[in-house]
PDB file of C-alpha atoms in Angstrom:
ATOM      1  CA  LEU A 192      -0.093   0.248   0.003  1.00  0.00           C
ATOM      2  CA  PRO A 193       1.030   4.014  -0.566  1.00  0.00           C
ATOM      3  CA  LEU A 194       2.449   5.240   2.579  1.00  0.00           C
ATOM      4  CA  VAL A 195       2.269   2.032   4.572  1.00  0.00           C
ATOM      5  CA  GLU A 196       6.429  -0.036   4.656  1.00  0.00           C
ATOM      6  CA  TYR A 197       4.991  -1.084   7.771  1.00  0.00           C
ATOM      7  CA  PHE A 198       2.554  -1.392  10.199  1.00  0.00           C
ATOM      8  CA  GLU A 199       1.080  -2.286  14.183  1.00  0.00           C
ATOM      9  CA  LEU A 200      -1.668  -2.341  15.904  1.00  0.00           C
ATOM     10  CA  GLY A 201      -1.328  -3.317  19.920  1.00  0.00           C
ATOM     11  CA  ALA A 202      -2.961  -4.309  22.814  1.00  0.00           C
ATOM     12  CA  ALA A 203      -3.915  -5.242  25.801  1.00  0.00           C
ATOM     13  CA  ILE A 204      -5.254  -5.563  29.272  1.00  0.00           C
ATOM     14  CA  ARG A 205      -4.306  -6.100  33.120  1.00  0.00           C
ATOM     15  CA  HIS A 206      -6.273  -6.493  35.709  1.00  0.00           C
ATOM     16  CA  GLU A 207      -5.294  -7.123  39.810  1.00  0.00           C
ATOM     17  CA  ARG A 208      -6.825  -8.070  42.930  1.00  0.00           C
ATOM     18  CA  PHE A 209      -5.923  -7.181  46.223  1.00  0.00           C
ATOM     19  CA  SER A 210      -6.715  -8.273  49.043  1.00  0.00           C
ATOM     20  CA  ILE A 211      -6.490  -4.613  51.097  1.00  0.00           C
ATOM     21  CA  HIS A 212      -6.376  -2.379  47.519  1.00  0.00           C
ATOM     22  CA  GLY A 213      -9.090  -4.351  46.333  1.00  0.00           C
ATOM     23  CA  GLU A 214      -9.400  -4.913  42.615  1.00  0.00           C
ATOM     24  CA  SER A 215      -8.303  -3.102  38.932  1.00  0.00           C
ATOM     25  CA  THR A 216      -8.668  -3.979  35.599  1.00  0.00           C
ATOM     26  CA  THR A 217      -5.734  -0.664  33.335  1.00  0.00           C
ATOM     27  CA  PRO A 218      -5.266  -1.394  29.564  1.00  0.00           C
ATOM     28  CA  LYS A 219      -2.707  -0.992  26.681  1.00  0.00           C
ATOM     29  CA  PHE A 220      -2.867   0.486  22.708  1.00  0.00           C
ATOM     30  CA  SER A 221       0.079   1.387  20.432  1.00  0.00           C
ATOM     31  CA  ALA A 222       0.918   1.977  17.137  1.00  0.00           C
ATOM     32  CA  LEU A 223       3.431   1.963  15.244  1.00  0.00           C
ATOM     33  CA  TRP A 224       3.524   3.277  11.573  1.00  0.00           C
ATOM     34  CA  ALA A 225       5.851   3.173   8.643  1.00  0.00           C
ATOM     35  CA  PRO A 226       5.413   5.053   5.809  1.00  0.00           C
ATOM     36  CA  THR A 227       9.482   4.461   4.141  1.00  0.00           C
ATOM     37  CA  ARG A 228      11.425   3.185   5.031  1.00  0.00           C
ATOM     38  CA  TRP A 229      13.529   5.801   7.026  1.00  0.00           C
ATOM     39  CA  LEU A 230      10.440   6.583   9.617  1.00  0.00           C
ATOM     40  CA  LYS A 231       9.321   5.341  12.008  1.00  0.00           C
ATOM     41  CA  LEU A 232       6.146   7.123  13.395  1.00  0.00           C
ATOM     42  CA  ARG A 233       4.805   5.897  17.236  1.00  0.00           C
ATOM     43  CA  GLY A 234       2.072   6.374  19.565  1.00  0.00           C
ATOM     44  CA  SER A 235       0.608   4.960  22.984  1.00  0.00           C
ATOM     45  CA  TYR A 236      -1.372   5.001  25.702  1.00  0.00           C
ATOM     46  CA  ASN A 237      -1.768   2.701  28.688  1.00  0.00           C
ATOM     47  CA  GLU A 238      -3.269   3.212  32.394  1.00  0.00           C
ATOM     48  CA  SER A 239      -1.726   1.744  35.378  1.00  0.00           C
ATOM     49  CA  PHE A 240      -2.070   0.616  39.373  1.00  0.00           C
ATOM     50  CA  ARG A 241       0.333   0.727  42.000  1.00  0.00           C
ATOM     51  CA  ALA A 242      -0.458  -0.328  45.720  1.00  0.00           C
ATOM     52  CA  PRO A 243       1.288   0.604  48.579  1.00  0.00           C
ATOM     53  CA  ASN A 244       3.998  -2.387  49.334  1.00  0.00           C
ATOM     54  CA  LEU A 245       5.088  -3.423  52.411  1.00  0.00           C
ATOM     55  CA  ALA A 246       7.112  -1.090  53.997  1.00  0.00           C
ATOM     56  CA  GLN A 247       4.710   1.731  53.667  1.00  0.00           C
ATOM     57  CA  THR A 248       1.610   0.124  54.791  1.00  0.00           C
ATOM     58  CA  THR A 249       3.827  -1.020  58.043  1.00  0.00           C
ATOM     59  CA  THR A 250       3.152   1.290  61.012  1.00  0.00           C
ATOM     60  CA  THR A 251       5.566  -1.071  63.650  1.00  0.00           C
ATOM     61  CA  PRO A 252       8.156   2.294  63.597  1.00  0.00           C
ATOM     62  CA  LEU A 253      11.883   2.274  63.234  1.00  0.00           C
ATOM     63  CA  LEU A 254      13.740   4.498  65.971  1.00  0.00           C
ATOM     64  CA  ARG A 255      16.334   6.254  63.744  1.00  0.00           C
ATOM     65  CA  VAL A 256      18.075   9.453  64.416  1.00  0.00           C
ATOM     66  CA  ASN A 257      18.760  12.180  62.188  1.00  0.00           C
ATOM     67  CA  TYR A 258      20.345  15.966  62.535  1.00  0.00           C
ATOM     68  CA  THR A 259      17.357  18.541  61.540  1.00  0.00           C
ATOM     69  CA  ALA A 260      16.726  21.980  62.206  1.00  0.00           C
ATOM     70  CA  ASP A 261      14.165  23.333  63.823  1.00  0.00           C
ATOM     71  CA  PRO A 262      13.136  26.343  61.581  1.00  0.00           C
ATOM     72  CA  TYR A 263      10.288  26.816  64.306  1.00  0.00           C
ATOM     73  CA  ARG A 264      12.270  27.881  67.121  1.00  0.00           C
ATOM     74  CA  TYR A 265      15.532  28.785  65.325  1.00  0.00           C
ATOM     75  CA  ASP A 266      14.430  32.267  64.225  1.00  0.00           C
ATOM     76  CA  VAL A 267      13.698  32.635  67.578  1.00  0.00           C
ATOM     77  CA  THR A 268      16.249  31.440  69.509  1.00  0.00           C
ATOM     78  CA  ASN A 269      19.138  30.731  66.961  1.00  0.00           C
ATOM     79  CA  ALA A 270      20.054  28.349  69.314  1.00  0.00           C
ATOM     80  CA  ALA A 271      22.232  25.471  68.354  1.00  0.00           C
ATOM     81  CA  VAL A 272      20.402  22.726  69.904  1.00  0.00           C
ATOM     82  CA  ASP A 273      17.379  24.156  67.938  1.00  0.00           C
ATOM     83  CA  ASN A 274      20.369  24.123  64.740  1.00  0.00           C
ATOM     84  CA  SER A 275      20.476  21.153  62.868  1.00  0.00           C
ATOM     85  CA  GLY A 276      20.432  19.244  66.500  1.00  0.00           C
ATOM     86  CA  PRO A 277      20.604  14.836  66.257  1.00  0.00           C
ATOM     87  CA  ARG A 278      16.757  14.164  66.097  1.00  0.00           C
ATOM     88  CA  ARG A 279      14.458  11.362  67.434  1.00  0.00           C
ATOM     89  CA  THR A 280      13.006   9.755  64.271  1.00  0.00           C
ATOM     90  CA  PHE A 281      10.668   7.072  63.720  1.00  0.00           C
ATOM     91  CA  ARG A 282      10.402   5.936  60.422  1.00  0.00           C
ATOM     92  CA  GLN A 283       7.126   3.747  59.254  1.00  0.00           C
ATOM     93  CA  GLY A 284       4.092   3.427  56.930  1.00  0.00           C
ATOM     94  CA  ASN A 285       1.084   4.602  56.751  1.00  0.00           C
ATOM     95  CA  ASP A 286      -2.545   1.670  56.574  1.00  0.00           C
ATOM     96  CA  ARG A 287      -4.482   4.174  55.410  1.00  0.00           C
ATOM     97  CA  LEU A 288      -2.960   5.494  51.964  1.00  0.00           C
ATOM     98  CA  ASP A 289      -4.298   4.647  48.100  1.00  0.00           C
ATOM     99  CA  PRO A 290      -3.340   2.999  45.218  1.00  0.00           C
ATOM    100  CA  GLU A 291      -1.763   5.448  42.749  1.00  0.00           C
ATOM    101  CA  ARG A 292      -2.814   5.283  39.808  1.00  0.00           C
ATOM    102  CA  ALA A 293      -2.051   6.681  36.487  1.00  0.00           C
ATOM    103  CA  LYS A 294      -3.034   7.920  32.769  1.00  0.00           C
ATOM    104  CA  ASN A 295      -0.008   7.829  30.295  1.00  0.00           C
ATOM    105  CA  TRP A 296       0.089   9.114  26.125  1.00  0.00           C
ATOM    106  CA  GLY A 297       3.482   8.620  24.057  1.00  0.00           C
ATOM    107  CA  LEU A 298       3.965  10.347  20.307  1.00  0.00           C
ATOM    108  CA  GLY A 299       7.430   9.802  18.438  1.00  0.00           C
ATOM    109  CA  MET A 300       8.856   9.183  15.957  1.00  0.00           C
ATOM    110  CA  VAL A 301      13.034   7.556  14.505  1.00  0.00           C
ATOM    111  CA  LEU A 302      14.346   8.947  11.755  1.00  0.00           C
ATOM    112  CA  ASP A 303      16.942   6.676  10.164  1.00  0.00           C
ATOM    113  CA  VAL A 304      18.716   9.568   8.392  1.00  0.00           C
ATOM    114  CA  PRO A 305      18.573   9.464   4.375  1.00  0.00           C
ATOM    115  CA  GLY A 306      22.375   8.474   3.382  1.00  0.00           C
ATOM    116  CA  VAL A 307      23.890   8.094   6.413  1.00  0.00           C
ATOM    117  CA  ARG A 308      23.853   3.985   7.257  1.00  0.00           C
ATOM    118  CA  GLY A 309      24.013   3.380  10.824  1.00  0.00           C
ATOM    119  CA  LEU A 310      22.712   7.120  12.234  1.00  0.00           C
ATOM    120  CA  SER A 311      19.434   7.265  13.792  1.00  0.00           C
ATOM    121  CA  LEU A 312      17.130  10.687  15.264  1.00  0.00           C
ATOM    122  CA  THR A 313      14.138   9.244  18.311  1.00  0.00           C
ATOM    123  CA  VAL A 314      11.702  12.357  19.042  1.00  0.00           C
ATOM    124  CA  ASP A 315       9.934  11.934  21.676  1.00  0.00           C
ATOM    125  CA  TYR A 316       6.570  13.837  23.328  1.00  0.00           C
ATOM    126  CA  TRP A 317       4.606  11.819  26.617  1.00  0.00           C
ATOM    127  CA  LYS A 318       2.960  13.291  29.261  1.00  0.00           C
ATOM    128  CA  MET A 319       1.629  11.308  33.125  1.00  0.00           C
ATOM    129  CA  GLU A 320      -1.708  12.625  34.793  1.00  0.00           C
ATOM    130  CA  GLN A 321      -0.926  11.393  38.190  1.00  0.00           C
ATOM    131  CA  ARG A 322      -3.306  10.534  41.331  1.00  0.00           C
ATOM    132  CA  ASP A 323      -2.991   9.401  44.738  1.00  0.00           C
ATOM    133  CA  ALA A 324       0.966   9.334  43.444  1.00  0.00           C
ATOM    134  CA  ILE A 325       2.778   8.059  47.139  1.00  0.00           C
ATOM    135  CA  THR A 326       5.222   9.911  48.847  1.00  0.00           C
ATOM    136  CA  ALA A 327       7.876   9.474  51.518  1.00  0.00           C
ATOM    137  CA  LEU A 328       7.711  12.098  54.421  1.00  0.00           C
ATOM    138  CA  GLY A 329      11.482  13.720  56.188  1.00  0.00           C
ATOM    139  CA  ASN A 330      12.279  15.561  58.859  1.00  0.00           C
ATOM    140  CA  ALA A 331      13.039  18.555  56.284  1.00  0.00           C
ATOM    141  CA  GLN A 332       8.915  18.466  54.618  1.00  0.00           C
ATOM    142  CA  VAL A 333       7.685  17.288  58.689  1.00  0.00           C
ATOM    143  CA  LEU A 334       8.896  20.341  60.558  1.00  0.00           C
ATOM    144  CA  ALA A 335       8.358  22.804  57.633  1.00  0.00           C
ATOM    145  CA  LEU A 336       3.941  21.420  58.464  1.00  0.00           C
ATOM    146  CA  ASP A 337       4.631  22.114  61.624  1.00  0.00           C
ATOM    147  CA  GLU A 338       6.031  25.531  60.897  1.00  0.00           C
ATOM    148  CA  LEU A 339       3.488  26.099  59.618  1.00  0.00           C
ATOM    149  CA  ALA A 340       0.712  24.689  61.622  1.00  0.00           C
ATOM    150  CA  LEU A 341       2.388  26.892  64.168  1.00  0.00           C
ATOM    151  CA  ASP A 342       1.722  29.796  62.373  1.00  0.00           C
ATOM    152  CA  LEU A 343      -1.523  29.336  61.833  1.00  0.00           C
ATOM    153  CA  ALA A 344      -2.280  28.781  65.532  1.00  0.00           C
ATOM    154  CA  THR A 345      -1.366  31.794  66.711  1.00  0.00           C
ATOM    155  CA  GLN A 346      -2.275  34.042  64.270  1.00  0.00           C
ATOM    156  CA  THR A 347      -5.663  32.871  65.070  1.00  0.00           C
ATOM    157  CA  ALA A 348      -5.720  33.338  68.440  1.00  0.00           C
ATOM    158  CA  LEU A 349      -4.040  36.816  68.148  1.00  0.00           C
ATOM    159  CA  GLY A 350      -6.855  37.738  65.339  1.00  0.00           C
ATOM    160  CA  SER A 351      -9.581  36.776  68.647  1.00  0.00           C
ATOM    161  CA  GLY A 352      -7.461  39.572  70.981  1.00  0.00           C
ATOM    162  CA  LYS A 353      -5.270  37.426  72.515  1.00  0.00           C
ATOM    163  CA  SER A 354      -2.207  38.788  73.814  1.00  0.00           C
ATOM    164  CA  ILE A 355       1.114  36.383  72.825  1.00  0.00           C
ATOM    165  CA  ASP A 356       2.095  36.168  75.793  1.00  0.00           C
ATOM    166  CA  GLN A 357      -1.281  34.566  76.705  1.00  0.00           C
ATOM    167  CA  VAL A 358      -0.798  32.421  73.771  1.00  0.00           C
ATOM    168  CA  ASP A 359      -1.217  28.346  74.789  1.00  0.00           C
ATOM    169  CA  LEU A 360       0.526  26.049  71.641  1.00  0.00           C
ATOM    170  CA  GLY A 361      -0.177  22.721  73.899  1.00  0.00           C
ATOM    171  CA  SER A 362       3.773  22.167  73.435  1.00  0.00           C
ATOM    172  CA  GLY A 363       3.863  19.146  75.899  1.00  0.00           C
ATOM    173  CA  THR A 364      -0.054  18.175  75.629  1.00  0.00           C
ATOM    174  CA  ALA A 365      -2.312  16.494  73.510  1.00  0.00           C
ATOM    175  CA  GLY A 366      -3.275  18.771  72.728  1.00  0.00           C
ATOM    176  CA  TYR A 367      -0.584  20.017  70.524  1.00  0.00           C
ATOM    177  CA  ALA A 368      -1.223  23.125  68.513  1.00  0.00           C
ATOM    178  CA  GLY A 369       1.634  21.262  65.855  1.00  0.00           C
ATOM    179  CA  SER A 370       2.068  18.496  63.420  1.00  0.00           C
ATOM    180  CA  SER A 371       0.797  15.532  64.908  1.00  0.00           C
ATOM    181  CA  ARG A 372       4.111  13.943  63.470  1.00  0.00           C
ATOM    182  CA  VAL A 373       6.568  15.842  65.701  1.00  0.00           C
ATOM    183  CA  THR A 374       6.210  15.909  69.389  1.00  0.00           C
ATOM    184  CA  ARG A 375       8.134  18.482  72.025  1.00  0.00           C
ATOM    185  CA  ARG A 376       8.606  19.069  74.902  1.00  0.00           C
ATOM    186  CA  ALA A 377       5.980  22.131  77.398  1.00  0.00           C
ATOM    187  CA  PRO A 378       8.435  24.926  77.759  1.00  0.00           C
ATOM    188  CA  THR A 379      10.641  26.037  80.088  1.00  0.00           C
ATOM    189  CA  ASP A 380      10.804  29.544  81.705  1.00  0.00           C
ATOM    190  CA  ALA A 381      14.788  29.090  79.426  1.00  0.00           C
ATOM    191  CA  ASP A 382      12.566  28.797  76.622  1.00  0.00           C
ATOM    192  CA  ARG A 383       9.964  31.080  77.222  1.00  0.00           C
ATOM    193  CA  ALA A 384      13.025  34.166  77.915  1.00  0.00           C
ATOM    194  CA  PRO A 385      14.226  34.091  74.038  1.00  0.00           C
ATOM    195  CA  PHE A 386      10.386  34.137  73.211  1.00  0.00           C
ATOM    196  CA  ALA A 387       9.351  36.717  74.472  1.00  0.00           C
ATOM    197  CA  ALA A 388      12.636  38.619  73.531  1.00  0.00           C
ATOM    198  CA  TYR A 389      11.674  37.883  69.740  1.00  0.00           C
ATOM    199  CA  ASN A 390       8.056  38.934  69.880  1.00  0.00           C
ATOM    200  CA  ALA A 391       9.499  42.355  72.036  1.00  0.00           C
ATOM    201  CA  ALA A 392      11.099  42.871  68.192  1.00  0.00           C
ATOM    202  CA  GLN A 393       8.442  42.541  65.976  1.00  0.00           C
ATOM    203  CA  PRO A 394       6.894  45.311  65.227  1.00  0.00           C
ATOM    204  CA  THR A 395       3.189  44.291  64.022  1.00  0.00           C
ATOM    205  CA  ASN A 396       1.653  41.046  65.062  1.00  0.00           C
ATOM    206  CA  ALA A 397       1.791  38.924  61.908  1.00  0.00           C
ATOM    207  CA  THR A 398       4.876  37.676  62.622  1.00  0.00           C
ATOM    208  CA  LYS A 399       4.838  37.160  66.429  1.00  0.00           C
ATOM    209  CA  ARG A 400       5.722  33.491  67.265  1.00  0.00           C
ATOM    210  CA  ALA A 401       4.070  31.570  70.827  1.00  0.00           C
ATOM    211  CA  VAL A 402       6.299  29.707  72.545  1.00  0.00           C
ATOM    212  CA  VAL A 403       6.927  26.138  72.715  1.00  0.00           C
ATOM    213  CA  GLY A 404       9.410  23.624  73.549  1.00  0.00           C
ATOM    214  CA  GLU A 405      12.363  21.663  71.984  1.00  0.00           C
ATOM    215  CA  ILE A 406      11.710  18.006  69.223  1.00  0.00           C
ATOM    216  CA  ALA A 407      11.194  14.886  71.765  1.00  0.00           C
ATOM    217  CA  SER A 408      10.216  13.783  68.490  1.00  0.00           C
ATOM    218  CA  LEU A 409       9.072  12.979  64.703  1.00  0.00           C
ATOM    219  CA  VAL A 410       7.166  10.247  62.555  1.00  0.00           C
ATOM    220  CA  ASN A 411       8.582   9.906  59.117  1.00  0.00           C
ATOM    221  CA  ASP A 412       5.574   8.581  56.777  1.00  0.00           C
ATOM    222  CA  TYR A 413       4.753   8.502  53.824  1.00  0.00           C
ATOM    223  CA  ILE A 414       1.548  10.114  51.640  1.00  0.00           C
ATOM    224  CA  ASN A 415      -1.115  10.307  49.346  1.00  0.00           C
ATOM    225  CA  LEU A 416      -0.333  13.162  46.928  1.00  0.00           C
ATOM    226  CA  GLY A 417      -3.766  15.098  45.535  1.00  0.00           C
ATOM    227  CA  SER A 418      -2.571  14.386  41.747  1.00  0.00           C
ATOM    228  CA  ARG A 419       0.126  16.499  39.202  1.00  0.00           C
ATOM    229  CA  ARG A 420       0.652  16.248  35.197  1.00  0.00           C
ATOM    230  CA  LEU A 421       4.031  15.712  34.106  1.00  0.00           C
ATOM    231  CA  SER A 422       5.292  16.167  30.958  1.00  0.00           C
ATOM    232  CA  GLY A 423       8.466  15.716  28.825  1.00  0.00           C
ATOM    233  CA  LEU A 424      10.228  16.091  24.607  1.00  0.00           C
ATOM    234  CA  ASP A 425      13.191  13.440  25.061  1.00  0.00           C
ATOM    235  CA  PHE A 426      15.566  13.460  21.989  1.00  0.00           C
ATOM    236  CA  ALA A 427      17.723  10.228  21.434  1.00  0.00           C
ATOM    237  CA  LEU A 428      20.812  10.620  18.875  1.00  0.00           C
ATOM    238  CA  GLN A 429      22.359   6.728  17.652  1.00  0.00           C
ATOM    239  CA  TYR A 430      25.106   5.847  14.916  1.00  0.00           C
ATOM    240  CA  ARG A 431      25.830   2.187  14.801  1.00  0.00           C
TER     241      ARG A 431
END
């Protein structure tokens, strides 16, 4: 046939069943068309499903010691203990994780350069839409979330009419206002002094920080991201 040196279609389907995460049926389609001997055009579409593995779902904690700064306190105290100090860290899974799901598209070409034997050029465009991607939280991410939660709780309390020395963030108690992955000690007088000096130097309530104690321990686990979209263009030049 004219403009059909080679043509191929492919299709597949995969069914999986998990005792915890239910069932999944995912398709895969592909096409390859060579209008001439030196040019091939290709495209594909597939869906994927990945259940969390045992390491990601087992909630038995494993104790480690990692070195991480405490961003909430260090901005106030500038103390060595709040800089990159050793932190008791419990690495564990999350038994509430959802499976990852994704849709993938690809379009590309392979050009065997005419007149140059063995020289080929490939160009491929790819796109992925991923939902519930599983990612691990490290100390830096956990403490950034903790800092954000503490700042929000402080500003909420100040907005209700409290003064900064009246704001209680529950450090060292079950009512701690920061991240649930962070456990802190109760504030001491040695903690209150630098916070009082810091807050006295702030021109507005917007930058003030309520006192919290030092970090006692952290939990690093896994979470599902909402969704993300990735795309790219790959080039390759090969001579054989």
